[in-house]
Coordinates of C-alpha atoms in Angstrom, one line a residue:
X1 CA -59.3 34.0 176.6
X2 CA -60.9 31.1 177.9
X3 CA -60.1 32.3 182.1
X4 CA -61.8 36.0 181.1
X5 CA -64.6 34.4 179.5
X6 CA -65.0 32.0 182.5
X7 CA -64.7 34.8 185.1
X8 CA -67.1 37.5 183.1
X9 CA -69.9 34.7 182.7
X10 CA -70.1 32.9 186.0
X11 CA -69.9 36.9 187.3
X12 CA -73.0 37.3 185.3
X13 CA -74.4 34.1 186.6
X14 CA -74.6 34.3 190.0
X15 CA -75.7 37.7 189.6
X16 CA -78.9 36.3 187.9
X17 CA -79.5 33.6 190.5
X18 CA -79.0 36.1 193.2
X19 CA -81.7 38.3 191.8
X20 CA -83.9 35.8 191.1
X21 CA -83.5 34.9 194.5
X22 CA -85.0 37.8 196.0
X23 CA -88.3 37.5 193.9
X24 CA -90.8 36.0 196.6
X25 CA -92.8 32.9 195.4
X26 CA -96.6 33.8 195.7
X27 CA -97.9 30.9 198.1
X28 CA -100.5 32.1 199.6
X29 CA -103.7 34.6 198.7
X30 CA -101.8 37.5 201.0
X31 CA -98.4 36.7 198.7
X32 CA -100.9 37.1 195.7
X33 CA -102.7 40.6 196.8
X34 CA -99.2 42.3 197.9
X35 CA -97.6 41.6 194.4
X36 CA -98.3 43.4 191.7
X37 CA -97.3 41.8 188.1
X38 CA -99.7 38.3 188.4
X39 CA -103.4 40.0 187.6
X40 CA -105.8 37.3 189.7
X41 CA -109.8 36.5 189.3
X42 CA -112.3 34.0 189.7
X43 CA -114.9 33.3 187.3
X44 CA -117.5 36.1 186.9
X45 CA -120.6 35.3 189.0
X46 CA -119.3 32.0 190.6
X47 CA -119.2 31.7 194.5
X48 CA -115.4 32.6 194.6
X49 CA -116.5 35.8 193.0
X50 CA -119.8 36.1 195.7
X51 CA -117.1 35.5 198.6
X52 CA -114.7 38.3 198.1
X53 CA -117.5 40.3 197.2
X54 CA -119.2 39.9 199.9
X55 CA -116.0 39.7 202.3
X56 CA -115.4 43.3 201.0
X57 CA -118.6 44.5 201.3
X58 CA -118.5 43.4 205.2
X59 CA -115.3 45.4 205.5
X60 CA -117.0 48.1 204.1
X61 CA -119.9 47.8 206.1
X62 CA -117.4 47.6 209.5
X63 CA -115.8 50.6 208.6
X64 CA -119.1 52.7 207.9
X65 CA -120.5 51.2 211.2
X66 CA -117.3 52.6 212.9
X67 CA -117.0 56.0 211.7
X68 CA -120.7 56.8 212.1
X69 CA -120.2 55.8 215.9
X70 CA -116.6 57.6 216.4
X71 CA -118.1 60.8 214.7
X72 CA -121.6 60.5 216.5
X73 CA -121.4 63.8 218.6
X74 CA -124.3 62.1 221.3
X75 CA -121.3 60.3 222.9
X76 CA -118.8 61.0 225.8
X77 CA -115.3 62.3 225.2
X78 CA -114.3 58.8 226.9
X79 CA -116.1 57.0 224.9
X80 CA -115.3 58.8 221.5
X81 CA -111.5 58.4 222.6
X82 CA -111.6 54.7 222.9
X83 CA -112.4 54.7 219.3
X84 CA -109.7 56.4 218.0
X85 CA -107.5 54.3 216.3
X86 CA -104.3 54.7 214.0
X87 CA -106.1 52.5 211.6
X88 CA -109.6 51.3 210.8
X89 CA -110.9 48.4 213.2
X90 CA -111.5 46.0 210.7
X91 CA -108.4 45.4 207.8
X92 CA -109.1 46.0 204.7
X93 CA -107.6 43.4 202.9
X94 CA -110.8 42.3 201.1
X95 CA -111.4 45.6 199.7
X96 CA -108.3 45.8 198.0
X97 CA -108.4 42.2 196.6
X98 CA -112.0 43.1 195.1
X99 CA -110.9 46.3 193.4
X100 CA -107.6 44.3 192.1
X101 CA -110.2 41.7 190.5
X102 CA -112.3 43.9 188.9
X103 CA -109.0 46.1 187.8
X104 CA -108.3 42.5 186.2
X105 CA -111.6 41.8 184.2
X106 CA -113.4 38.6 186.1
X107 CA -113.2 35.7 182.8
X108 CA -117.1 34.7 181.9
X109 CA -116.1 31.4 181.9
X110 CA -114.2 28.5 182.8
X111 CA -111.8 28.1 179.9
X112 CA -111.4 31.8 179.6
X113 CA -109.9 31.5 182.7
X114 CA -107.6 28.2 181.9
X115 CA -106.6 30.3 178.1
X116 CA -105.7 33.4 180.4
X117 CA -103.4 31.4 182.8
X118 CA -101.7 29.2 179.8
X119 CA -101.5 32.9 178.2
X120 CA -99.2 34.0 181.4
X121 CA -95.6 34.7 180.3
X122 CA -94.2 32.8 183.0
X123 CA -94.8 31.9 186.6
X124 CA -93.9 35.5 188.4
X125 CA -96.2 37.6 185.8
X126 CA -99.5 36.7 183.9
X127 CA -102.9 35.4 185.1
X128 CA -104.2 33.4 187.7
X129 CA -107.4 32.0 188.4
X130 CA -109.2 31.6 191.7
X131 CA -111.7 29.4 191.8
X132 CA -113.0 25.7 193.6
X133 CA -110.8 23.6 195.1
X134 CA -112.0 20.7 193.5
X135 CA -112.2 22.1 189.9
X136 CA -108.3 23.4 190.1
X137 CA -107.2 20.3 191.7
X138 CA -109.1 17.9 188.8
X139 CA -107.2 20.4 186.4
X140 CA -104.1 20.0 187.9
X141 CA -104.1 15.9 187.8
X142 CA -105.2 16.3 183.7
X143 CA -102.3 19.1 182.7
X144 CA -99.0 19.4 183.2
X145 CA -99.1 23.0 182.4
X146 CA -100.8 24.1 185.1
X147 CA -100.1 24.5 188.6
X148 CA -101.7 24.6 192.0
X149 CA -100.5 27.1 194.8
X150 CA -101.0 27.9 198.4
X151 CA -103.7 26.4 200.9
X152 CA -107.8 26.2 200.5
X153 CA -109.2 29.1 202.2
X154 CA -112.7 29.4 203.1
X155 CA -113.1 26.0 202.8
X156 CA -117.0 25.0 203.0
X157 CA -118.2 21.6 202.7
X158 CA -120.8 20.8 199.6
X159 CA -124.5 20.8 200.1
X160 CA -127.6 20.1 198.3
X161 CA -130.9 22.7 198.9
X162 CA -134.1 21.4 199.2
X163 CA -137.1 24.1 200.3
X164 CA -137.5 24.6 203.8
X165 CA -139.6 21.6 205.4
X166 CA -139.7 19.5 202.9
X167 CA -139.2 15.4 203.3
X168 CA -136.3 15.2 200.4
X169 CA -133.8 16.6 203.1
X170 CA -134.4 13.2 204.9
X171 CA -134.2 10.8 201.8
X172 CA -131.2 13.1 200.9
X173 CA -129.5 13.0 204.3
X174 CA -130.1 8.9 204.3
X175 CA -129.4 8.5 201.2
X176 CA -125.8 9.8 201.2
X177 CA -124.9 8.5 205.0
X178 CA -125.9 4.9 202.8
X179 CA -123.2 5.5 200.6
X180 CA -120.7 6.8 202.8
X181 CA -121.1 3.3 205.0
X182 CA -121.0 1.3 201.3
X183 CA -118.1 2.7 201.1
X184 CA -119.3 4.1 197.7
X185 CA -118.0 7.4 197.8
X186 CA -114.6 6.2 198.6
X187 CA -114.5 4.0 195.0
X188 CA -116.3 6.9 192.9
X189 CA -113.4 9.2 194.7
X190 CA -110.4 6.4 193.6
X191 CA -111.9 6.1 189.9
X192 CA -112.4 9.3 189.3
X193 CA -108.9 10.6 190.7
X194 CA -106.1 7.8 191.1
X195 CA -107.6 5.8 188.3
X196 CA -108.6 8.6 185.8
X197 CA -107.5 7.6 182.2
X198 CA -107.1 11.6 181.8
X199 CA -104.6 11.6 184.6
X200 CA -101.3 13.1 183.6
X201 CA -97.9 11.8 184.9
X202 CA -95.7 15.1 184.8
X203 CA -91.8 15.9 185.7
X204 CA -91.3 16.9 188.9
X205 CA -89.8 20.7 189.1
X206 CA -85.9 20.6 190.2
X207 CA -85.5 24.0 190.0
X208 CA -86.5 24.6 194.1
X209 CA -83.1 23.8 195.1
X210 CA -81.7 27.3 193.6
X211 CA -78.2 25.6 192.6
X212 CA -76.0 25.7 189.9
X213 CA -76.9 22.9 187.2
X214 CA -74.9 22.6 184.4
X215 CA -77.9 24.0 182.3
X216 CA -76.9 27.4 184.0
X217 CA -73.1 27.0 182.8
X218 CA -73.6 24.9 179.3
X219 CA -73.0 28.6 177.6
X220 CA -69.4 28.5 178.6
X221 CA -68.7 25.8 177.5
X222 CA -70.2 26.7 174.3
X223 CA -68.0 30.0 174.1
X224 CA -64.7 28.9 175.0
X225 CA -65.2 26.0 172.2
X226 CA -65.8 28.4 169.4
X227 CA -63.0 30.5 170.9
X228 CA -60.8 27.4 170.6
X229 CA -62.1 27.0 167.2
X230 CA -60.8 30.8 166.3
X231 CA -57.6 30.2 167.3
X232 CA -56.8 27.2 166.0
X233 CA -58.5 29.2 162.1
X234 CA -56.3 31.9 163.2
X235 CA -53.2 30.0 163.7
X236 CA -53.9 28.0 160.7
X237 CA -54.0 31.2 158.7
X238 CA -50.4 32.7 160.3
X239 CA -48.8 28.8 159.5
X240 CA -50.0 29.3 156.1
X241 CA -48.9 33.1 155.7
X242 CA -45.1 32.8 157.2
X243 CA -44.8 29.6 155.0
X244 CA -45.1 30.5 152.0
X245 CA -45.5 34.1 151.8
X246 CA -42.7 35.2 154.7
X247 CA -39.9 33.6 152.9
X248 CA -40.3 35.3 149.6
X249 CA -40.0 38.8 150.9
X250 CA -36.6 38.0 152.9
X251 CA -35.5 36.9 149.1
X252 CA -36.5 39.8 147.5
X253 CA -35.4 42.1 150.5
X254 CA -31.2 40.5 149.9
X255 CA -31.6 40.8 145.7
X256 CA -29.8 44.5 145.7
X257 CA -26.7 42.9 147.3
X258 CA -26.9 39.8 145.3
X259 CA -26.8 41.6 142.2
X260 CA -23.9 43.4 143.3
X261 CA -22.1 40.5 144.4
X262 CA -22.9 39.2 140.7
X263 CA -21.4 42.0 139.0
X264 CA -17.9 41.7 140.8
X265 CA -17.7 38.2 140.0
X266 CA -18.6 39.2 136.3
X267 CA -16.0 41.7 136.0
X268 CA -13.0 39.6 137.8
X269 CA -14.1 36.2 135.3
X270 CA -13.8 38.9 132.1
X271 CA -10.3 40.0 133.2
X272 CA -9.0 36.5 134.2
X273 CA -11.2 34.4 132.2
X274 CA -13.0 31.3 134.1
X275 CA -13.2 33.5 137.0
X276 CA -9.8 33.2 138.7
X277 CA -7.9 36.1 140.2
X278 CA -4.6 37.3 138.6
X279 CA -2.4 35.1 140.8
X280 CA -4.2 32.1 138.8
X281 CA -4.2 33.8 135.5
X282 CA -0.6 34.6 136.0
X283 CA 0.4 31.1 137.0
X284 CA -1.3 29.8 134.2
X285 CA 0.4 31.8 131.5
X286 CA 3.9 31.6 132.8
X287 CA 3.9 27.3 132.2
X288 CA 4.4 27.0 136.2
X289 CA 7.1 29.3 136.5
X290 CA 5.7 30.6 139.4
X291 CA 5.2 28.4 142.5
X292 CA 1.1 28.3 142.8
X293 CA -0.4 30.4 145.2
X294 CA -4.5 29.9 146.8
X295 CA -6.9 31.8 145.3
X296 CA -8.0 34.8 147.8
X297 CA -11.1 34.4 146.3

């Protein structure tokens, strides 16, 4: 029992890991727009949300640009061939990622977004969010729930707008070069992150080295001990059974020849009295005439 159960659940075992195996890790924003079970947004009318919209409507544009001039009769049969391509001159990568977004319903806000991603059934299917670097990083330090993947992509630094011309550019300019040489920024930047009261000290993840731990097997364990457990009930109950029921039967099976055996001895102690044989009975009456002679009985 316990070998097949050993064999059939470790077969079913590394099964399971080896298909989990093969499920690709989304790392990156391609990984995320070839996949199809996480749905993925930004935040409706934030500047992730302007980006791809804009990158797409640039590929768009590209595309519209090149199909005007490869079907604009006014040019050469040369010229017109260099433009025929097997695909279009720009990718359209964008185009697909924006139609995948709006197929997902962009969250209105901020923790609409978090409640969808925390709403995710698990890490390979669900929700998630797109949005700043900074904001996802700051939520990441706060919650061990949540999780940052892949690299910053059109990464842009922060800026203030002032109207064109006007002297606050200056004051700005010198006023933040000023802290940068206090050394300001750097201690707002350590209290804020390293030194956050909110900051959260999670588990690291040992699940990336795709082993065997003896959480995968535990079940085994478990089944081979109640199988244990069965057979020692189930001897318990055969013990008990050939004890004291097995015994009785052989008893009752050898009564028919006991009670024959009984009624033979009957009859020979009625004929001889005290059950002796006629040898005994004969000795006995003749005052040891006879010379005595064993019972055959």
């Amino acid at each position: 029992f316990g070998f097949i159960i050993i064999a059939s659940y470790t077969a079913n075992l590394a099964a399971f890991l080896t298909v989990s195996r093969l499920e690709t890790p989304v790392e990156s924003l391609e990984d995320l727009a070839k996949q199809y079970k996480i749905q993925y947004a930004p935040q409706n009318g934030s500047a992730s949300a302007l980006y791809f919209e804009r990158m797409a409507y640039i590929e768009e544009r590209f595309y519209e640009i090149w199909k005007d001039m490869s079907l604009n009769d006014s040019l050469s049969e040369l010229e017109r061939s260099k433009l025929a391509v097997w695909d279009y001159p720009v990718s359209d990568k964008y185009t697909k990622i924006w139609q995948s977004m709006k197929e997902a319903d962009l969250p209105a806000t901020f923790d609409e977004a978090l409640k969808r991603v925390r709403n995710s059934a698990s890490s390979s299917e669900g929700f998630a969010f797109l949005g700043d670097a900074t904001d996802i990083r700051y939520q990441e330090y706060t919650n061990c729930d949540l999780q940052m993947v892949g690299d910053e992509f059109s990464r842009k630094p922060y800026a203030l707008a002032v109207q064109q011309g006007s002297p606050l550019k200056d004051q700005f300019n010198d006023a933040i070069l000023k802290l940068l040489n206090q050394r300001k920024l750097e201690t707002l930047k350590e209290r804020w992150w390293n030194q956050n009261p909110e900051k959260k000290v999670c588990e690291e993840d040992d699940n990336d080295g795709g082993g065997i731990s003896i959480h995968n097997i535990g079940g085994v364990f478990i089944v081979i001990f109640v199988g244990i457990g069965l057979a020692i009930i189930t001897l318990g109950i055969e013990y008990w059974y050939y004890k004291y029921k097995a015994p009785q039967s052989r008893v009752g099976s050898a009564d028919p020849n006991k009670k024959m055996v009984s009624e033979m001895e009957k009859q020979v102690r009625d004929k001889n009295g005290f059950g002796k044989t006629d040898f005994a009975g004969e000795y006995m009456n003749n005052d040891g005439e006879i010379a005595p002679v064993g019972n055959p009985w």
